[in-house]
JSON list of C-alpha atoms in Angstrom, two decimals:
[
{"chain": "A", "resi": 1, "resn": "UNK", "atom": "CA", "xyz": [-75.51, -16.34, -105.08]},
{"chain": "A", "resi": 2, "resn": "UNK", "atom": "CA", "xyz": [-75.81, -13.52, -102.59]},
{"chain": "A", "resi": 3, "resn": "UNK", "atom": "CA", "xyz": [-74.08, -10.28, -103.51]},
{"chain": "A", "resi": 4, "resn": "UNK", "atom": "CA", "xyz": [-73.38, -7.08, -101.60]},
{"chain": "A", "resi": 5, "resn": "UNK", "atom": "CA", "xyz": [-72.85, -3.91, -103.59]},
{"chain": "A", "resi": 6, "resn": "UNK", "atom": "CA", "xyz": [-70.98, -1.08, -101.92]},
{"chain": "A", "resi": 7, "resn": "UNK", "atom": "CA", "xyz": [-71.04, 2.51, -103.06]},
{"chain": "A", "resi": 8, "resn": "UNK", "atom": "CA", "xyz": [-69.22, 4.64, -103.73]},
{"chain": "A", "resi": 9, "resn": "UNK", "atom": "CA", "xyz": [-66.14, 2.62, -104.59]},
{"chain": "A", "resi": 10, "resn": "UNK", "atom": "CA", "xyz": [-63.85, 5.56, -103.85]},
{"chain": "A", "resi": 11, "resn": "UNK", "atom": "CA", "xyz": [-64.41, 8.69, -101.78]},
{"chain": "A", "resi": 12, "resn": "UNK", "atom": "CA", "xyz": [-62.02, 11.55, -101.13]},
{"chain": "A", "resi": 13, "resn": "UNK", "atom": "CA", "xyz": [-63.13, 14.31, -98.76]},
{"chain": "A", "resi": 14, "resn": "UNK", "atom": "CA", "xyz": [-61.75, 17.13, -96.66]},
{"chain": "A", "resi": 15, "resn": "UNK", "atom": "CA", "xyz": [-61.33, 16.78, -92.93]},
{"chain": "A", "resi": 16, "resn": "UNK", "atom": "CA", "xyz": [-64.48, 17.93, -91.12]},
{"chain": "A", "resi": 17, "resn": "UNK", "atom": "CA", "xyz": [-66.92, 16.90, -93.86]},
{"chain": "A", "resi": 18, "resn": "UNK", "atom": "CA", "xyz": [-69.69, 14.35, -93.40]},
{"chain": "A", "resi": 19, "resn": "UNK", "atom": "CA", "xyz": [-70.12, 11.27, -95.58]},
{"chain": "A", "resi": 20, "resn": "UNK", "atom": "CA", "xyz": [-72.30, 8.24, -96.06]},
{"chain": "A", "resi": 21, "resn": "UNK", "atom": "CA", "xyz": [-71.38, 4.93, -97.67]},
{"chain": "A", "resi": 22, "resn": "UNK", "atom": "CA", "xyz": [-73.86, 2.28, -98.67]},
{"chain": "A", "resi": 23, "resn": "UNK", "atom": "CA", "xyz": [-74.09, -1.49, -98.73]},
{"chain": "A", "resi": 24, "resn": "UNK", "atom": "CA", "xyz": [-76.98, -2.94, -100.74]},
{"chain": "A", "resi": 25, "resn": "UNK", "atom": "CA", "xyz": [-78.24, -6.39, -101.62]},
{"chain": "A", "resi": 26, "resn": "UNK", "atom": "CA", "xyz": [-81.30, -8.06, -103.08]},
{"chain": "A", "resi": 27, "resn": "UNK", "atom": "CA", "xyz": [-80.91, -10.79, -100.44]},
{"chain": "A", "resi": 28, "resn": "UNK", "atom": "CA", "xyz": [-81.93, -10.84, -96.80]},
{"chain": "A", "resi": 29, "resn": "UNK", "atom": "CA", "xyz": [-79.18, -11.36, -94.22]},
{"chain": "A", "resi": 30, "resn": "UNK", "atom": "CA", "xyz": [-79.48, -12.34, -90.58]},
{"chain": "A", "resi": 31, "resn": "UNK", "atom": "CA", "xyz": [-76.99, -9.59, -89.76]},
{"chain": "A", "resi": 32, "resn": "UNK", "atom": "CA", "xyz": [-74.60, -7.18, -91.43]},
{"chain": "A", "resi": 33, "resn": "UNK", "atom": "CA", "xyz": [-71.12, -6.31, -90.29]},
{"chain": "A", "resi": 34, "resn": "UNK", "atom": "CA", "xyz": [-68.87, -3.37, -91.06]},
{"chain": "A", "resi": 35, "resn": "UNK", "atom": "CA", "xyz": [-65.09, -3.71, -91.08]},
{"chain": "A", "resi": 36, "resn": "UNK", "atom": "CA", "xyz": [-62.33, -1.14, -91.53]},
{"chain": "A", "resi": 37, "resn": "UNK", "atom": "CA", "xyz": [-59.05, -2.12, -93.10]},
{"chain": "A", "resi": 38, "resn": "UNK", "atom": "CA", "xyz": [-55.95, 0.06, -92.89]},
{"chain": "A", "resi": 39, "resn": "UNK", "atom": "CA", "xyz": [-53.06, -0.29, -95.34]},
{"chain": "A", "resi": 40, "resn": "UNK", "atom": "CA", "xyz": [-50.93, -3.36, -94.67]},
{"chain": "A", "resi": 41, "resn": "UNK", "atom": "CA", "xyz": [-53.32, -4.83, -92.12]},
{"chain": "A", "resi": 42, "resn": "UNK", "atom": "CA", "xyz": [-56.27, -7.18, -91.97]},
{"chain": "A", "resi": 43, "resn": "UNK", "atom": "CA", "xyz": [-59.86, -5.98, -91.64]},
{"chain": "A", "resi": 44, "resn": "UNK", "atom": "CA", "xyz": [-61.07, -5.16, -88.13]},
{"chain": "A", "resi": 45, "resn": "UNK", "atom": "CA", "xyz": [-64.72, -5.42, -87.11]},
{"chain": "A", "resi": 46, "resn": "UNK", "atom": "CA", "xyz": [-66.39, -2.10, -86.30]},
{"chain": "A", "resi": 47, "resn": "UNK", "atom": "CA", "xyz": [-69.96, -3.16, -85.65]},
{"chain": "A", "resi": 48, "resn": "UNK", "atom": "CA", "xyz": [-72.62, -5.81, -86.23]},
{"chain": "A", "resi": 49, "resn": "UNK", "atom": "CA", "xyz": [-76.25, -4.86, -86.85]},
{"chain": "A", "resi": 50, "resn": "UNK", "atom": "CA", "xyz": [-78.83, -7.57, -86.33]},
{"chain": "A", "resi": 51, "resn": "UNK", "atom": "CA", "xyz": [-82.35, -6.15, -86.19]},
{"chain": "A", "resi": 52, "resn": "UNK", "atom": "CA", "xyz": [-84.12, -4.54, -89.16]},
{"chain": "A", "resi": 53, "resn": "UNK", "atom": "CA", "xyz": [-84.15, -0.77, -88.66]},
{"chain": "A", "resi": 54, "resn": "UNK", "atom": "CA", "xyz": [-81.41, -0.93, -86.03]},
{"chain": "A", "resi": 55, "resn": "UNK", "atom": "CA", "xyz": [-79.16, 2.09, -85.59]},
{"chain": "A", "resi": 56, "resn": "UNK", "atom": "CA", "xyz": [-75.83, 1.83, -83.79]},
{"chain": "A", "resi": 57, "resn": "UNK", "atom": "CA", "xyz": [-73.45, 4.65, -82.97]},
{"chain": "A", "resi": 58, "resn": "UNK", "atom": "CA", "xyz": [-69.71, 4.35, -82.45]},
{"chain": "A", "resi": 59, "resn": "UNK", "atom": "CA", "xyz": [-68.45, 7.84, -81.61]},
{"chain": "A", "resi": 60, "resn": "UNK", "atom": "CA", "xyz": [-68.72, 9.75, -84.92]},
{"chain": "A", "resi": 61, "resn": "UNK", "atom": "CA", "xyz": [-69.82, 6.68, -86.88]},
{"chain": "A", "resi": 62, "resn": "UNK", "atom": "CA", "xyz": [-73.51, 5.80, -87.26]},
{"chain": "A", "resi": 63, "resn": "UNK", "atom": "CA", "xyz": [-74.53, 2.45, -88.71]},
{"chain": "A", "resi": 64, "resn": "UNK", "atom": "CA", "xyz": [-78.03, 1.62, -89.88]},
{"chain": "A", "resi": 65, "resn": "UNK", "atom": "CA", "xyz": [-79.56, -1.70, -90.93]},
{"chain": "A", "resi": 66, "resn": "UNK", "atom": "CA", "xyz": [-82.45, -1.48, -93.39]},
{"chain": "A", "resi": 67, "resn": "UNK", "atom": "CA", "xyz": [-85.92, -2.48, -92.27]},
{"chain": "A", "resi": 68, "resn": "UNK", "atom": "CA", "xyz": [-85.91, -5.42, -94.67]},
{"chain": "A", "resi": 69, "resn": "UNK", "atom": "CA", "xyz": [-82.39, -6.49, -93.59]},
{"chain": "A", "resi": 70, "resn": "UNK", "atom": "CA", "xyz": [-81.10, -6.19, -97.15]},
{"chain": "A", "resi": 71, "resn": "UNK", "atom": "CA", "xyz": [-79.04, -3.03, -96.89]},
{"chain": "A", "resi": 72, "resn": "UNK", "atom": "CA", "xyz": [-76.99, -0.94, -94.52]},
{"chain": "A", "resi": 73, "resn": "UNK", "atom": "CA", "xyz": [-75.34, 2.45, -94.38]},
{"chain": "A", "resi": 74, "resn": "UNK", "atom": "CA", "xyz": [-72.41, 3.97, -92.55]},
{"chain": "A", "resi": 75, "resn": "UNK", "atom": "CA", "xyz": [-72.44, 7.69, -91.83]},
{"chain": "A", "resi": 76, "resn": "UNK", "atom": "CA", "xyz": [-69.34, 9.48, -90.58]},
{"chain": "A", "resi": 77, "resn": "UNK", "atom": "CA", "xyz": [-69.73, 12.92, -89.01]},
{"chain": "A", "resi": 78, "resn": "UNK", "atom": "CA", "xyz": [-66.85, 15.41, -89.14]},
{"chain": "A", "resi": 79, "resn": "UNK", "atom": "CA", "xyz": [-64.41, 13.02, -90.78]},
{"chain": "A", "resi": 80, "resn": "UNK", "atom": "CA", "xyz": [-60.85, 12.92, -89.51]},
{"chain": "A", "resi": 81, "resn": "UNK", "atom": "CA", "xyz": [-57.67, 11.79, -91.26]},
{"chain": "A", "resi": 82, "resn": "UNK", "atom": "CA", "xyz": [-57.66, 8.75, -88.98]},
{"chain": "A", "resi": 83, "resn": "UNK", "atom": "CA", "xyz": [-60.87, 7.58, -90.67]},
{"chain": "A", "resi": 84, "resn": "UNK", "atom": "CA", "xyz": [-58.93, 6.90, -93.86]},
{"chain": "A", "resi": 85, "resn": "UNK", "atom": "CA", "xyz": [-59.14, 3.28, -94.90]},
{"chain": "A", "resi": 86, "resn": "UNK", "atom": "CA", "xyz": [-61.11, 0.62, -96.74]},
{"chain": "A", "resi": 87, "resn": "UNK", "atom": "CA", "xyz": [-64.61, 0.05, -95.36]},
{"chain": "A", "resi": 88, "resn": "UNK", "atom": "CA", "xyz": [-66.07, -3.39, -95.99]},
{"chain": "A", "resi": 89, "resn": "UNK", "atom": "CA", "xyz": [-69.55, -4.64, -95.30]},
{"chain": "A", "resi": 90, "resn": "UNK", "atom": "CA", "xyz": [-70.25, -8.34, -94.81]},
{"chain": "A", "resi": 91, "resn": "UNK", "atom": "CA", "xyz": [-73.54, -10.21, -94.68]},
{"chain": "A", "resi": 92, "resn": "UNK", "atom": "CA", "xyz": [-74.07, -13.14, -92.38]},
{"chain": "A", "resi": 93, "resn": "UNK", "atom": "CA", "xyz": [-76.61, -15.92, -92.60]},
{"chain": "A", "resi": 94, "resn": "UNK", "atom": "CA", "xyz": [-77.64, -18.33, -89.88]},
{"chain": "A", "resi": 95, "resn": "UNK", "atom": "CA", "xyz": [-75.50, -21.39, -89.28]},
{"chain": "A", "resi": 96, "resn": "UNK", "atom": "CA", "xyz": [-71.87, -21.82, -90.24]},
{"chain": "A", "resi": 97, "resn": "UNK", "atom": "CA", "xyz": [-72.13, -20.45, -93.76]},
{"chain": "A", "resi": 98, "resn": "UNK", "atom": "CA", "xyz": [-69.37, -18.12, -94.97]},
{"chain": "A", "resi": 99, "resn": "UNK", "atom": "CA", "xyz": [-69.73, -14.35, -94.70]},
{"chain": "A", "resi": 100, "resn": "UNK", "atom": "CA", "xyz": [-70.54, -12.52, -97.94]},
{"chain": "A", "resi": 101, "resn": "UNK", "atom": "CA", "xyz": [-68.28, -9.49, -98.42]},
{"chain": "A", "resi": 102, "resn": "UNK", "atom": "CA", "xyz": [-68.82, -6.39, -100.50]},
{"chain": "A", "resi": 103, "resn": "UNK", "atom": "CA", "xyz": [-65.87, -5.02, -102.51]},
{"chain": "A", "resi": 104, "resn": "UNK", "atom": "CA", "xyz": [-65.44, -2.09, -100.18]},
{"chain": "A", "resi": 105, "resn": "UNK", "atom": "CA", "xyz": [-65.38, 1.70, -100.18]},
{"chain": "A", "resi": 106, "resn": "UNK", "atom": "CA", "xyz": [-61.93, 3.26, -100.11]},
{"chain": "A", "resi": 107, "resn": "UNK", "atom": "CA", "xyz": [-62.10, 6.48, -98.08]},
{"chain": "A", "resi": 108, "resn": "UNK", "atom": "CA", "xyz": [-59.42, 9.12, -98.08]},
{"chain": "A", "resi": 109, "resn": "UNK", "atom": "CA", "xyz": [-59.75, 12.03, -95.65]},
{"chain": "A", "resi": 110, "resn": "UNK", "atom": "CA", "xyz": [-57.46, 14.91, -96.50]},
{"chain": "A", "resi": 111, "resn": "UNK", "atom": "CA", "xyz": [-56.25, 17.42, -93.90]},
{"chain": "B", "resi": 1, "resn": "UNK", "atom": "CA", "xyz": [-53.91, -14.02, -76.84]},
{"chain": "B", "resi": 2, "resn": "UNK", "atom": "CA", "xyz": [-51.99, -13.57, -80.06]},
{"chain": "B", "resi": 3, "resn": "UNK", "atom": "CA", "xyz": [-55.23, -13.81, -82.07]},
{"chain": "B", "resi": 4, "resn": "UNK", "atom": "CA", "xyz": [-54.75, -14.91, -85.68]},
{"chain": "B", "resi": 5, "resn": "UNK", "atom": "CA", "xyz": [-51.16, -15.16, -86.85]},
{"chain": "B", "resi": 6, "resn": "UNK", "atom": "CA", "xyz": [-49.91, -15.65, -90.40]},
{"chain": "B", "resi": 7, "resn": "UNK", "atom": "CA", "xyz": [-46.49, -16.50, -91.76]},
{"chain": "B", "resi": 8, "resn": "UNK", "atom": "CA", "xyz": [-44.67, -15.42, -93.81]},
{"chain": "B", "resi": 9, "resn": "UNK", "atom": "CA", "xyz": [-45.52, -11.73, -94.16]},
{"chain": "B", "resi": 10, "resn": "UNK", "atom": "CA", "xyz": [-43.99, -11.54, -97.64]},
{"chain": "B", "resi": 11, "resn": "UNK", "atom": "CA", "xyz": [-43.02, -14.16, -100.18]},
{"chain": "B", "resi": 12, "resn": "UNK", "atom": "CA", "xyz": [-41.70, -14.15, -103.73]},
{"chain": "B", "resi": 13, "resn": "UNK", "atom": "CA", "xyz": [-42.09, -17.33, -105.76]},
{"chain": "B", "resi": 14, "resn": "UNK", "atom": "CA", "xyz": [-41.23, -18.40, -109.26]},
{"chain": "B", "resi": 15, "resn": "UNK", "atom": "CA", "xyz": [-43.91, -19.90, -111.46]},
{"chain": "B", "resi": 16, "resn": "UNK", "atom": "CA", "xyz": [-44.28, -23.59, -110.69]},
{"chain": "B", "resi": 17, "resn": "UNK", "atom": "CA", "xyz": [-42.87, -23.45, -107.18]},
{"chain": "B", "resi": 18, "resn": "UNK", "atom": "CA", "xyz": [-44.87, -24.73, -104.25]},
{"chain": "B", "resi": 19, "resn": "UNK", "atom": "CA", "xyz": [-45.31, -23.23, -100.81]},
{"chain": "B", "resi": 20, "resn": "UNK", "atom": "CA", "xyz": [-47.50, -23.30, -97.73]},
{"chain": "B", "resi": 21, "resn": "UNK", "atom": "CA", "xyz": [-48.98, -20.22, -96.10]},
{"chain": "B", "resi": 22, "resn": "UNK", "atom": "CA", "xyz": [-49.34, -20.78, -92.38]},
{"chain": "B", "resi": 23, "resn": "UNK", "atom": "CA", "xyz": [-52.27, -19.65, -90.25]},
{"chain": "B", "resi": 24, "resn": "UNK", "atom": "CA", "xyz": [-52.78, -20.24, -86.55]},
{"chain": "B", "resi": 25, "resn": "UNK", "atom": "CA", "xyz": [-55.27, -18.98, -83.96]},
{"chain": "B", "resi": 26, "resn": "UNK", "atom": "CA", "xyz": [-55.24, -19.32, -80.19]},
{"chain": "B", "resi": 27, "resn": "UNK", "atom": "CA", "xyz": [-58.89, -18.48, -79.51]},
{"chain": "B", "resi": 28, "resn": "UNK", "atom": "CA", "xyz": [-60.21, -22.04, -79.87]},
{"chain": "B", "resi": 29, "resn": "UNK", "atom": "CA", "xyz": [-62.34, -20.96, -82.82]},
{"chain": "B", "resi": 30, "resn": "UNK", "atom": "CA", "xyz": [-64.00, -23.72, -84.78]},
{"chain": "B", "resi": 31, "resn": "UNK", "atom": "CA", "xyz": [-64.45, -21.74, -88.00]},
{"chain": "B", "resi": 32, "resn": "UNK", "atom": "CA", "xyz": [-61.44, -20.73, -90.09]},
{"chain": "B", "resi": 33, "resn": "UNK", "atom": "CA", "xyz": [-61.19, -19.40, -93.62]},
{"chain": "B", "resi": 34, "resn": "UNK", "atom": "CA", "xyz": [-58.76, -18.17, -96.26]},
{"chain": "B", "resi": 35, "resn": "UNK", "atom": "CA", "xyz": [-59.37, -15.14, -98.48]},
{"chain": "B", "resi": 36, "resn": "UNK", "atom": "CA", "xyz": [-57.42, -13.46, -101.22]},
{"chain": "B", "resi": 37, "resn": "UNK", "atom": "CA", "xyz": [-57.67, -9.72, -101.76]},
{"chain": "B", "resi": 38, "resn": "UNK", "atom": "CA", "xyz": [-56.96, -8.15, -105.12]},
{"chain": "B", "resi": 39, "resn": "UNK", "atom": "CA", "xyz": [-57.47, -4.51, -106.19]},
{"chain": "B", "resi": 40, "resn": "UNK", "atom": "CA", "xyz": [-61.09, -3.88, -107.11]},
{"chain": "B", "resi": 41, "resn": "UNK", "atom": "CA", "xyz": [-62.11, -7.46, -106.29]},
{"chain": "B", "resi": 42, "resn": "UNK", "atom": "CA", "xyz": [-62.65, -7.25, -102.55]},
{"chain": "B", "resi": 43, "resn": "UNK", "atom": "CA", "xyz": [-62.16, -10.30, -100.36]},
{"chain": "B", "resi": 44, "resn": "UNK", "atom": "CA", "xyz": [-62.75, -13.59, -102.15]},
{"chain": "B", "resi": 45, "resn": "UNK", "atom": "CA", "xyz": [-63.15, -16.80, -100.18]},
{"chain": "B", "resi": 46, "resn": "UNK", "atom": "CA", "xyz": [-60.75, -19.59, -101.16]},
{"chain": "B", "resi": 47, "resn": "UNK", "atom": "CA", "xyz": [-61.46, -22.37, -98.66]},
{"chain": "B", "resi": 48, "resn": "UNK", "atom": "CA", "xyz": [-63.01, -22.63, -95.24]},
{"chain": "B", "resi": 49, "resn": "UNK", "atom": "CA", "xyz": [-63.31, -25.08, -92.38]},
{"chain": "B", "resi": 50, "resn": "UNK", "atom": "CA", "xyz": [-66.03, -25.48, -89.76]},
{"chain": "B", "resi": 51, "resn": "UNK", "atom": "CA", "xyz": [-63.86, -27.68, -87.54]},
{"chain": "B", "resi": 52, "resn": "UNK", "atom": "CA", "xyz": [-60.91, -30.03, -87.41]},
{"chain": "B", "resi": 53, "resn": "UNK", "atom": "CA", "xyz": [-61.08, -32.57, -90.21]},
{"chain": "B", "resi": 54, "resn": "UNK", "atom": "CA", "xyz": [-63.71, -30.64, -92.19]},
{"chain": "B", "resi": 55, "resn": "UNK", "atom": "CA", "xyz": [-62.94, -28.32, -95.11]},
{"chain": "B", "resi": 56, "resn": "UNK", "atom": "CA", "xyz": [-64.97, -26.91, -97.97]},
{"chain": "B", "resi": 57, "resn": "UNK", "atom": "CA", "xyz": [-64.40, -24.85, -101.09]},
{"chain": "B", "resi": 58, "resn": "UNK", "atom": "CA", "xyz": [-65.17, -21.18, -101.37]},
{"chain": "B", "resi": 59, "resn": "UNK", "atom": "CA", "xyz": [-65.54, -18.94, -104.39]},
{"chain": "B", "resi": 60, "resn": "UNK", "atom": "CA", "xyz": [-62.02, -19.34, -105.85]},
{"chain": "B", "resi": 61, "resn": "UNK", "atom": "CA", "xyz": [-60.55, -22.70, -104.74]},
{"chain": "B", "resi": 62, "resn": "UNK", "atom": "CA", "xyz": [-58.65, -23.71, -107.90]},
{"chain": "B", "resi": 63, "resn": "UNK", "atom": "CA", "xyz": [-54.89, -23.99, -107.39]},
{"chain": "B", "resi": 64, "resn": "UNK", "atom": "CA", "xyz": [-55.13, -24.14, -103.60]},
{"chain": "B", "resi": 65, "resn": "UNK", "atom": "CA", "xyz": [-55.35, -27.00, -101.10]},
{"chain": "B", "resi": 66, "resn": "UNK", "atom": "CA", "xyz": [-56.14, -26.90, -97.39]},
{"chain": "B", "resi": 67, "resn": "UNK", "atom": "CA", "xyz": [-56.27, -29.30, -94.47]},
{"chain": "B", "resi": 68, "resn": "UNK", "atom": "CA", "xyz": [-57.40, -28.90, -90.86]},
{"chain": "B", "resi": 69, "resn": "UNK", "atom": "CA", "xyz": [-55.77, -31.47, -88.63]},
{"chain": "B", "resi": 70, "resn": "UNK", "atom": "CA", "xyz": [-56.04, -29.34, -85.48]},
{"chain": "B", "resi": 71, "resn": "UNK", "atom": "CA", "xyz": [-58.39, -26.62, -84.26]},
{"chain": "B", "resi": 72, "resn": "UNK", "atom": "CA", "xyz": [-55.52, -24.13, -84.12]},
{"chain": "B", "resi": 73, "resn": "UNK", "atom": "CA", "xyz": [-53.94, -24.46, -87.57]},
{"chain": "B", "resi": 74, "resn": "UNK", "atom": "CA", "xyz": [-55.27, -24.03, -91.09]},
{"chain": "B", "resi": 75, "resn": "UNK", "atom": "CA", "xyz": [-52.47, -24.03, -93.70]},
{"chain": "B", "resi": 76, "resn": "UNK", "atom": "CA", "xyz": [-53.03, -23.04, -97.32]},
{"chain": "B", "resi": 77, "resn": "UNK", "atom": "CA", "xyz": [-50.96, -24.86, -99.94]},
{"chain": "B", "resi": 78, "resn": "UNK", "atom": "CA", "xyz": [-50.06, -23.67, -103.42]},
{"chain": "B", "resi": 79, "resn": "UNK", "atom": "CA", "xyz": [-48.89, -26.76, -105.29]},
{"chain": "B", "resi": 80, "resn": "UNK", "atom": "CA", "xyz": [-47.68, -25.02, -108.45]},
{"chain": "B", "resi": 81, "resn": "UNK", "atom": "CA", "xyz": [-47.71, -21.25, -108.18]},
{"chain": "B", "resi": 82, "resn": "UNK", "atom": "CA", "xyz": [-48.95, -19.15, -111.08]},
{"chain": "B", "resi": 83, "resn": "UNK", "atom": "CA", "xyz": [-48.66, -15.36, -111.65]},
{"chain": "B", "resi": 84, "resn": "UNK", "atom": "CA", "xyz": [-52.47, -15.17, -111.26]},
{"chain": "B", "resi": 85, "resn": "UNK", "atom": "CA", "xyz": [-51.97, -16.15, -107.63]},
{"chain": "B", "resi": 86, "resn": "UNK", "atom": "CA", "xyz": [-50.11, -12.93, -106.89]},
{"chain": "B", "resi": 87, "resn": "UNK", "atom": "CA", "xyz": [-52.26, -11.40, -104.18]},
{"chain": "B", "resi": 88, "resn": "UNK", "atom": "CA", "xyz": [-52.61, -10.61, -100.49]},
{"chain": "B", "resi": 89, "resn": "UNK", "atom": "CA", "xyz": [-53.88, -13.60, -98.53]},
{"chain": "B", "resi": 90, "resn": "UNK", "atom": "CA", "xyz": [-55.83, -13.29, -95.29]},
{"chain": "B", "resi": 91, "resn": "UNK", "atom": "CA", "xyz": [-56.70, -15.98, -92.82]},
{"chain": "B", "resi": 92, "resn": "UNK", "atom": "CA", "xyz": [-59.66, -15.44, -90.50]},
{"chain": "B", "resi": 93, "resn": "UNK", "atom": "CA", "xyz": [-61.35, -17.26, -87.65]},
{"chain": "B", "resi": 94, "resn": "UNK", "atom": "CA", "xyz": [-64.55, -17.05, -85.64]},
{"chain": "B", "resi": 95, "resn": "UNK", "atom": "CA", "xyz": [-66.34, -19.00, -82.99]},
{"chain": "B", "resi": 96, "resn": "UNK", "atom": "CA", "xyz": [-69.09, -21.27, -84.27]},
{"chain": "B", "resi": 97, "resn": "UNK", "atom": "CA", "xyz": [-72.43, -19.52, -83.98]},
{"chain": "B", "resi": 98, "resn": "UNK", "atom": "CA", "xyz": [-70.77, -16.14, -83.46]},
{"chain": "B", "resi": 99, "resn": "UNK", "atom": "CA", "xyz": [-70.52, -13.57, -86.22]},
{"chain": "B", "resi": 100, "resn": "UNK", "atom": "CA", "xyz": [-67.39, -11.62, -85.28]},
{"chain": "B", "resi": 101, "resn": "UNK", "atom": "CA", "xyz": [-64.59, -12.70, -87.58]},
{"chain": "B", "resi": 102, "resn": "UNK", "atom": "CA", "xyz": [-60.98, -12.02, -86.67]},
{"chain": "B", "resi": 103, "resn": "UNK", "atom": "CA", "xyz": [-58.44, -11.54, -89.43]},
{"chain": "B", "resi": 104, "resn": "UNK", "atom": "CA", "xyz": [-54.72, -12.12, -89.49]},
{"chain": "B", "resi": 105, "resn": "UNK", "atom": "CA", "xyz": [-52.29, -9.46, -90.76]},
{"chain": "B", "resi": 106, "resn": "UNK", "atom": "CA", "xyz": [-52.00, -11.02, -94.21]},
{"chain": "B", "resi": 107, "resn": "UNK", "atom": "CA", "xyz": [-49.34, -12.59, -96.42]},
{"chain": "B", "resi": 108, "resn": "UNK", "atom": "CA", "xyz": [-48.24, -10.68, -99.52]},
{"chain": "B", "resi": 109, "resn": "UNK", "atom": "CA", "xyz": [-47.35, -13.11, -102.29]},
{"chain": "B", "resi": 110, "resn": "UNK", "atom": "CA", "xyz": [-45.68, -12.26, -105.58]},
{"chain": "B", "resi": 111, "resn": "UNK", "atom": "CA", "xyz": [-45.39, -14.97, -108.22]},
{"chain": "B", "resi": 112, "resn": "UNK", "atom": "CA", "xyz": [-42.96, -14.19, -111.02]}
]
């Protein structure tokens, strides 16, 4: 069974601070996805990383896929209150197999 | 496109009652799935389907049935609701061979 461990589980920071959340596994994935979920809504895809070592930037968010394709990180620069939410990582394998989800990191950015 | 739609948004059931959670997508996606989300447990896969007429069990299938008679619809049936099924249920879809998964807004279910 493939598992994805996310850390930290909870994070509360002040607006303007930087933060990094992690998504780790002992298994190799063909790609890793990051979703953000806001209260009362379904998760929304932020990014997919496919190549080992790949770095993708989405405004103040930087996503990195580990060289061995077993882990990923999400770094937020100068966090804003609008970044508040649940961040989920999901691992994908080739074919039509289900995504493997981590349990998420709940981020709270305080003004 | 409406994307993935779910009905109802909220539901209260008594133990032993049955109900069907509806899910529909208008993106012609082959792959559809149902998850439940509980505090501290993340998203857990209940059932999924890779196309019309094909369904398979996920991590937590007990107490739930599904069918996929059309590409668009993937209903989730609770035959005899139990308090342990109190949760938020999400339906999701994606195109076969693509990785982007689209989620519906969720159904919040309370079983008394």
